[in-house]
Tab-separated table of C-alpha atoms in Angstrom:
chain	number	residue	atom	x	y	z
A	1	UNK	CA	-157.929	-54.504	-79.210
A	2	UNK	CA	-156.878	-53.965	-75.553
A	3	UNK	CA	-160.481	-53.646	-74.402
A	4	UNK	CA	-161.244	-57.107	-75.975
A	5	UNK	CA	-158.197	-58.845	-74.562
A	6	UNK	CA	-157.972	-57.477	-71.197
A	7	UNK	CA	-161.617	-57.377	-70.170
A	8	UNK	CA	-164.772	-58.843	-71.345
A	9	UNK	CA	-167.126	-57.104	-69.080
A	10	UNK	CA	-170.672	-56.530	-70.378
A	11	UNK	CA	-173.003	-54.401	-68.478
A	12	UNK	CA	-176.867	-54.850	-68.719
A	13	UNK	CA	-177.572	-51.621	-66.906
A	14	UNK	CA	-178.820	-48.793	-68.974
A	15	UNK	CA	-176.084	-46.379	-70.224
A	16	UNK	CA	-178.033	-43.324	-69.285
A	17	UNK	CA	-177.073	-41.596	-66.055
A	18	UNK	CA	-180.599	-41.701	-64.814
A	19	UNK	CA	-181.304	-43.425	-61.544
A	20	UNK	CA	-183.158	-46.632	-61.449
A	21	UNK	CA	-184.733	-48.295	-58.464
A	22	UNK	CA	-183.090	-51.789	-59.560
A	23	UNK	CA	-179.607	-52.713	-58.719
A	24	UNK	CA	-177.367	-53.097	-61.799
A	25	UNK	CA	-176.329	-56.779	-62.652
A	26	UNK	CA	-172.868	-57.356	-64.365
A	27	UNK	CA	-171.909	-60.490	-66.264
A	28	UNK	CA	-168.250	-61.412	-66.289
A	29	UNK	CA	-166.927	-63.818	-68.871
A	30	UNK	CA	-163.987	-65.842	-67.548
A	31	UNK	CA	-161.990	-68.708	-69.157
A	32	UNK	CA	-162.982	-72.226	-68.109
A	33	UNK	CA	-159.913	-73.860	-68.981
A	34	UNK	CA	-156.284	-72.668	-69.759
A	35	UNK	CA	-153.669	-74.633	-71.492
A	36	UNK	CA	-150.214	-74.376	-69.826
A	37	UNK	CA	-148.268	-76.476	-72.246
A	38	UNK	CA	-147.249	-73.718	-74.526
A	39	UNK	CA	-149.296	-75.043	-77.330
A	40	UNK	CA	-152.343	-73.697	-79.068
A	41	UNK	CA	-154.832	-72.452	-76.399
A	42	UNK	CA	-158.623	-73.208	-76.487
A	43	UNK	CA	-160.503	-70.886	-74.489
A	44	UNK	CA	-164.186	-70.971	-73.663
A	45	UNK	CA	-166.029	-68.139	-71.763
A	46	UNK	CA	-169.005	-68.460	-69.295
A	47	UNK	CA	-171.084	-65.681	-68.042
A	48	UNK	CA	-171.230	-65.124	-64.304
A	49	UNK	CA	-173.697	-62.718	-62.883
A	50	UNK	CA	-172.125	-60.405	-60.309
A	51	UNK	CA	-174.338	-58.029	-58.442
A	52	UNK	CA	-172.798	-54.705	-57.706
A	53	UNK	CA	-172.422	-54.291	-53.834
A	54	UNK	CA	-173.845	-50.781	-54.064
A	55	UNK	CA	-176.663	-49.397	-56.221
A	56	UNK	CA	-174.786	-46.375	-57.318
A	57	UNK	CA	-175.265	-45.476	-60.888
A	58	UNK	CA	-172.123	-46.029	-63.156
A	59	UNK	CA	-171.460	-42.358	-63.242
A	60	UNK	CA	-167.774	-42.982	-62.224
A	61	UNK	CA	-165.916	-44.392	-65.121
A	62	UNK	CA	-162.710	-44.573	-63.056
A	63	UNK	CA	-164.112	-47.060	-60.620
A	64	UNK	CA	-165.443	-49.080	-63.552
A	65	UNK	CA	-162.044	-49.106	-65.372
A	66	UNK	CA	-160.289	-49.997	-62.077
A	67	UNK	CA	-162.608	-52.673	-61.479
A	68	UNK	CA	-162.344	-54.104	-64.947
A	69	UNK	CA	-158.456	-53.891	-64.670
A	70	UNK	CA	-158.562	-55.875	-61.332
A	71	UNK	CA	-161.103	-58.497	-62.438
A	72	UNK	CA	-159.191	-58.875	-65.861
A	73	UNK	CA	-155.828	-59.375	-64.046
A	74	UNK	CA	-157.149	-61.650	-61.413
A	75	UNK	CA	-159.829	-63.566	-63.035
A	76	UNK	CA	-158.939	-64.180	-66.543
A	77	UNK	CA	-156.829	-63.299	-69.522
A	78	UNK	CA	-157.723	-62.490	-73.026
A	79	UNK	CA	-157.608	-64.845	-75.909
A	80	UNK	CA	-154.096	-65.933	-77.113
A	81	UNK	CA	-152.882	-66.019	-80.560
A	82	UNK	CA	-152.166	-69.377	-82.061
A	83	UNK	CA	-148.660	-70.510	-81.052
A	84	UNK	CA	-148.448	-68.294	-77.943
A	85	UNK	CA	-148.187	-69.253	-74.296
A	86	UNK	CA	-150.110	-67.632	-71.373
A	87	UNK	CA	-148.079	-66.449	-68.599
A	88	UNK	CA	-149.206	-67.315	-65.057
A	89	UNK	CA	-147.657	-67.077	-61.601
A	90	UNK	CA	-146.962	-70.876	-61.781
A	91	UNK	CA	-144.616	-70.161	-64.654
A	92	UNK	CA	-141.900	-68.729	-62.361
A	93	UNK	CA	-140.936	-72.061	-60.637
A	94	UNK	CA	-141.142	-73.785	-64.035
A	95	UNK	CA	-138.676	-71.264	-65.539
A	96	UNK	CA	-136.409	-71.667	-62.524
A	97	UNK	CA	-136.513	-75.507	-62.946
A	98	UNK	CA	-136.019	-74.961	-66.627
A	99	UNK	CA	-132.959	-72.843	-65.864
A	100	UNK	CA	-131.727	-75.397	-63.185
A	101	UNK	CA	-132.233	-78.147	-65.912
A	102	UNK	CA	-130.247	-76.234	-68.459
A	103	UNK	CA	-127.460	-75.962	-65.806
A	104	UNK	CA	-127.533	-79.616	-65.082
A	105	UNK	CA	-127.392	-80.397	-68.645
A	106	UNK	CA	-124.416	-78.038	-69.130
A	107	UNK	CA	-122.676	-79.861	-66.106
A	108	UNK	CA	-123.477	-83.255	-67.777
A	109	UNK	CA	-122.073	-81.993	-71.095
A	110	UNK	CA	-118.912	-80.968	-69.352
A	111	UNK	CA	-118.546	-84.179	-67.528
A	112	UNK	CA	-119.229	-86.132	-70.639
A	113	UNK	CA	-116.482	-83.966	-72.543
A	114	UNK	CA	-114.096	-84.598	-69.595
A	115	UNK	CA	-114.881	-88.381	-69.803
A	116	UNK	CA	-114.243	-88.310	-73.518
A	117	UNK	CA	-110.938	-86.604	-72.958
A	118	UNK	CA	-109.843	-89.069	-70.422
A	119	UNK	CA	-110.842	-91.897	-72.597
A	120	UNK	CA	-108.759	-90.522	-75.400
A	121	UNK	CA	-105.786	-89.945	-73.058
A	122	UNK	CA	-106.055	-93.603	-71.807
A	123	UNK	CA	-106.146	-94.785	-75.511
A	124	UNK	CA	-103.301	-92.662	-76.287
A	125	UNK	CA	-101.393	-93.418	-73.151
A	126	UNK	CA	-101.510	-97.123	-73.177
A	127	UNK	CA	-99.522	-97.498	-76.464
A	128	UNK	CA	-96.894	-95.003	-75.038
A	129	UNK	CA	-96.462	-97.107	-72.016
A	130	UNK	CA	-96.190	-100.191	-74.283
A	131	UNK	CA	-93.592	-98.303	-76.371
A	132	UNK	CA	-91.599	-97.383	-73.358
A	133	UNK	CA	-91.738	-100.807	-71.852
A	134	UNK	CA	-90.822	-102.349	-75.193
A	135	UNK	CA	-87.878	-99.871	-75.543
A	136	UNK	CA	-86.523	-100.703	-72.049
A	137	UNK	CA	-86.795	-104.443	-72.572
A	138	UNK	CA	-85.220	-104.161	-76.114
A	139	UNK	CA	-82.411	-101.955	-74.547
A	140	UNK	CA	-81.633	-104.590	-71.844
A	141	UNK	CA	-81.744	-107.469	-74.350
A	142	UNK	CA	-79.402	-105.627	-76.781
A	143	UNK	CA	-77.133	-104.618	-73.804
A	144	UNK	CA	-77.178	-108.218	-72.408
A	145	UNK	CA	-76.387	-109.498	-75.807
A	146	UNK	CA	-73.482	-107.070	-76.332
A	147	UNK	CA	-72.020	-107.918	-72.831
A	148	UNK	CA	-72.271	-111.598	-73.656
A	149	UNK	CA	-70.403	-111.028	-76.928
A	150	UNK	CA	-67.660	-109.057	-75.106
A	151	UNK	CA	-67.378	-111.796	-72.477
A	152	UNK	CA	-67.210	-114.470	-75.081
A	153	UNK	CA	-64.733	-112.521	-77.088
A	154	UNK	CA	-62.440	-111.970	-74.004
A	155	UNK	CA	-62.404	-115.427	-72.797
A	156	UNK	CA	-59.832	-116.791	-75.388
A	157	UNK	CA	-57.467	-113.772	-74.643
A	158	UNK	CA	-55.928	-115.471	-71.492
A	159	UNK	CA	-52.820	-113.989	-69.961
A	160	UNK	CA	-49.529	-115.811	-70.380
A	161	UNK	CA	-46.861	-116.361	-67.646
A	162	UNK	CA	-43.421	-117.505	-68.412
A	163	UNK	CA	-41.186	-118.638	-65.482
A	164	UNK	CA	-37.655	-117.301	-66.166
A	165	UNK	CA	-35.190	-118.460	-63.279
A	166	UNK	CA	-34.552	-118.861	-59.550
A	167	UNK	CA	-31.448	-117.966	-57.816
A	168	UNK	CA	-30.469	-119.137	-54.371
A	169	UNK	CA	-28.282	-116.500	-52.396
A	170	UNK	CA	-28.288	-118.538	-49.049
A	171	UNK	CA	-29.017	-122.043	-48.100
A	172	UNK	CA	-27.922	-123.075	-44.564
A	173	UNK	CA	-28.892	-125.808	-42.255
A	174	UNK	CA	-28.125	-125.762	-38.511
A	175	UNK	CA	-29.362	-127.386	-35.232
A	176	UNK	CA	-31.914	-125.775	-33.251
A	177	UNK	CA	-35.447	-126.110	-31.505
A	178	UNK	CA	-38.798	-125.199	-32.403
A	179	UNK	CA	-41.227	-122.909	-30.406
A	180	UNK	CA	-41.988	-125.842	-28.095
A	181	UNK	CA	-38.398	-126.543	-27.388
A	182	UNK	CA	-38.102	-129.704	-29.404
A	183	UNK	CA	-34.594	-130.086	-30.899
A	184	UNK	CA	-34.457	-130.458	-34.696
A	185	UNK	CA	-32.601	-129.143	-37.617
A	186	UNK	CA	-33.482	-125.653	-38.799
A	187	UNK	CA	-33.041	-124.291	-42.357
A	188	UNK	CA	-32.561	-120.719	-43.483
A	189	UNK	CA	-32.629	-119.740	-47.130
A	190	UNK	CA	-32.962	-116.932	-49.472
A	191	UNK	CA	-33.785	-116.923	-53.169
A	192	UNK	CA	-35.142	-114.858	-56.026
A	193	UNK	CA	-37.698	-115.976	-58.526
A	194	UNK	CA	-38.199	-114.131	-61.873
A	195	UNK	CA	-41.073	-114.383	-64.397
A	196	UNK	CA	-42.692	-112.640	-67.229
A	197	UNK	CA	-46.386	-111.725	-67.340
A	198	UNK	CA	-48.099	-110.921	-70.499
A	199	UNK	CA	-51.525	-109.579	-71.182
A	200	UNK	CA	-52.747	-110.792	-74.611
A	201	UNK	CA	-56.093	-108.804	-74.361
A	202	UNK	CA	-56.639	-106.560	-77.350
A	203	UNK	CA	-59.344	-104.349	-75.719
A	204	UNK	CA	-59.014	-104.688	-71.963
A	205	UNK	CA	-56.505	-104.521	-69.121
A	206	UNK	CA	-56.141	-106.816	-66.186
A	207	UNK	CA	-55.639	-106.608	-62.478
A	208	UNK	CA	-53.137	-109.216	-61.264
A	209	UNK	CA	-52.884	-110.785	-57.816
A	210	UNK	CA	-51.160	-114.054	-56.623
A	211	UNK	CA	-51.175	-116.589	-53.848
A	212	UNK	CA	-47.896	-116.791	-51.860
A	213	UNK	CA	-44.966	-118.523	-53.810
A	214	UNK	CA	-44.296	-121.591	-51.633
A	215	UNK	CA	-41.020	-123.322	-51.897
A	216	UNK	CA	-41.264	-126.744	-50.153
A	217	UNK	CA	-39.235	-129.612	-49.220
A	218	UNK	CA	-40.727	-132.997	-48.537
A	219	UNK	CA	-44.148	-131.382	-48.116
A	220	UNK	CA	-42.673	-128.835	-45.757
A	221	UNK	CA	-42.787	-125.222	-46.743
A	222	UNK	CA	-39.320	-123.958	-46.184
A	223	UNK	CA	-39.610	-120.546	-47.707
A	224	UNK	CA	-42.376	-118.162	-49.168
A	225	UNK	CA	-42.756	-114.967	-51.086
A	226	UNK	CA	-45.534	-112.484	-52.019
A	227	UNK	CA	-46.215	-110.905	-55.380
A	228	UNK	CA	-47.501	-107.392	-55.236
A	229	UNK	CA	-50.695	-106.419	-56.916
A	230	UNK	CA	-50.534	-104.635	-60.191
A	231	UNK	CA	-52.458	-103.645	-63.342
A	232	UNK	CA	-51.348	-104.657	-66.815
A	233	UNK	CA	-52.610	-102.886	-69.790
A	234	UNK	CA	-53.814	-104.366	-72.991
A	235	UNK	CA	-51.289	-106.200	-75.210
A	236	UNK	CA	-48.393	-105.476	-72.968
A	237	UNK	CA	-46.013	-107.505	-70.761
A	238	UNK	CA	-43.846	-106.903	-67.604
A	239	UNK	CA	-41.044	-108.639	-65.755
A	240	UNK	CA	-41.763	-109.662	-62.145
A	241	UNK	CA	-39.165	-110.506	-59.407
A	242	UNK	CA	-40.347	-112.117	-56.108
A	243	UNK	CA	-38.258	-112.709	-53.190
A	244	UNK	CA	-38.700	-116.161	-51.560
A	245	UNK	CA	-37.144	-116.491	-48.103
A	246	UNK	CA	-37.378	-118.756	-44.891
A	247	UNK	CA	-35.905	-118.226	-41.670
A	248	UNK	CA	-35.052	-120.963	-39.186
A	249	UNK	CA	-37.807	-123.279	-40.514
A	250	UNK	CA	-37.860	-126.600	-38.526
A	251	UNK	CA	-37.260	-129.643	-40.600
A	252	UNK	CA	-37.792	-132.436	-37.819
A	253	UNK	CA	-36.925	-135.686	-39.288
A	254	UNK	CA	-36.744	-134.660	-42.955
A	255	UNK	CA	-33.544	-132.747	-42.378
A	256	UNK	CA	-31.386	-135.729	-41.353
A	257	UNK	CA	-29.931	-136.209	-44.712
A	258	UNK	CA	-29.295	-132.653	-45.296
A	259	UNK	CA	-27.302	-131.746	-42.097
A	260	UNK	CA	-23.439	-131.551	-42.357
A	261	UNK	CA	-20.597	-130.303	-40.263
A	262	UNK	CA	-20.217	-127.327	-42.573
A	263	UNK	CA	-23.776	-126.045	-42.000
A	264	UNK	CA	-24.741	-126.694	-45.630
A	265	UNK	CA	-25.777	-129.678	-47.684
A	266	UNK	CA	-23.174	-131.398	-49.970
A	267	UNK	CA	-25.994	-133.104	-52.197
A	268	UNK	CA	-28.405	-131.795	-54.533
A	269	UNK	CA	-31.873	-130.994	-52.908
A	270	UNK	CA	-35.134	-131.323	-54.741
A	271	UNK	CA	-37.484	-128.509	-54.160
A	272	UNK	CA	-41.029	-127.606	-55.455
A	273	UNK	CA	-42.184	-124.019	-56.229
A	274	UNK	CA	-45.944	-123.637	-56.478
A	275	UNK	CA	-48.345	-120.677	-56.632
A	276	UNK	CA	-51.578	-119.460	-58.387
A	277	UNK	CA	-51.868	-116.170	-60.343
A	278	UNK	CA	-55.328	-114.460	-60.467
A	279	UNK	CA	-56.099	-112.049	-63.179
A	280	UNK	CA	-59.399	-110.153	-63.564
A	281	UNK	CA	-60.307	-107.963	-66.526
A	282	UNK	CA	-62.884	-105.179	-66.486
A	283	UNK	CA	-64.136	-105.232	-70.050
A	284	UNK	CA	-67.343	-103.194	-69.500
A	285	UNK	CA	-66.849	-101.729	-66.158
A	286	UNK	CA	-67.944	-104.076	-63.374
A	287	UNK	CA	-70.567	-105.628	-65.579
A	288	UNK	CA	-68.360	-107.812	-67.683
A	289	UNK	CA	-65.303	-108.834	-65.774
A	290	UNK	CA	-63.800	-112.230	-66.826
A	291	UNK	CA	-61.363	-113.934	-64.357
A	292	UNK	CA	-58.344	-115.925	-65.289
A	293	UNK	CA	-56.530	-118.400	-63.114
A	294	UNK	CA	-53.202	-119.914	-63.674
A	295	UNK	CA	-51.582	-122.535	-61.323
A	296	UNK	CA	-47.901	-122.856	-61.764
A	297	UNK	CA	-45.795	-125.611	-60.288
A	298	UNK	CA	-41.969	-125.881	-60.816
A	299	UNK	CA	-39.536	-128.632	-59.921
A	300	UNK	CA	-36.321	-127.004	-58.740
A	301	UNK	CA	-33.121	-128.620	-57.924
A	302	UNK	CA	-30.727	-126.856	-55.536
A	303	UNK	CA	-27.062	-127.430	-56.368
A	304	UNK	CA	-24.710	-126.261	-53.604
A	305	UNK	CA	-22.153	-125.705	-56.330
A	306	UNK	CA	-24.398	-123.131	-57.990
A	307	UNK	CA	-24.985	-120.793	-55.254
A	308	UNK	CA	-25.846	-117.302	-56.499
A	309	UNK	CA	-26.169	-118.709	-59.828
A	310	UNK	CA	-29.613	-118.450	-61.724
A	311	UNK	CA	-31.322	-121.613	-62.456
A	312	UNK	CA	-33.428	-121.906	-65.529
A	313	UNK	CA	-37.205	-122.770	-64.989
A	314	UNK	CA	-38.255	-122.728	-68.697
A	315	UNK	CA	-38.669	-126.416	-68.849
A	316	UNK	CA	-39.266	-127.169	-65.234
A	317	UNK	CA	-42.666	-125.762	-64.824
A	318	UNK	CA	-46.339	-126.639	-65.559
A	319	UNK	CA	-49.187	-124.327	-66.225
A	320	UNK	CA	-52.784	-125.277	-65.359
């Protein structure tokens, strides 16, 4: 079998070891066309005469075998079985290219798989972002609605202020001069104002401040007092006392009817007490903080006969 597949050498020289004056002629059958596509190979043989370079008789079988092997390996190959593929030196690059192609296909497969994974992550990530955004928006809407409800519930629960009384400890009028040296009547007085502050809120406390308590005569402020800041807890009340004083306040022409030889007035004097109370509630921290304003004006009549006697203000004040 190997002799048929590896070499198709036919010698026409006589097989006898006797010498002959004629040179031996050899015929080598080589394939005329090879198929390199790996499919069924059709091989045809042609006879080519080869003249031996030397006329020595074929007594050396080793040289003949070596020549046959070299010619068979270099010139042709044996017949191939159906379905088999002939191996040639040109196959090495094709194999390398095949391996390189396989590697590229593997890389393409990896890239495609990564792309598919990224697409799946995008498809899965988009709804998650939507859910998060919807949750945040829903939370803010609910929180805003809750804050609005608290604000609306706190508005009707306004603080209440009740003026109790005012007492004059000193009321004196004397001649003097202002800071420019103009001679005029000067008034000095000292009084105490009492009131009650009540927080009606059921679920919040309030911080309370006030403008100065001004006591005026003929649109001239003759005394003033300051209320201290304080905090009032829910559903509670407290009593407040504010001292309103004035020291040598010039009256100019308004004090002509009040002056007397005794240094005090003998007639009742109409005065006006006015101030504004500001209340701020922190219902939900600093996010919901309703404010309440209360403007209070009281008409007070000073009677020289009632010095150091509390004068009731229950029916003498207006609240706006």
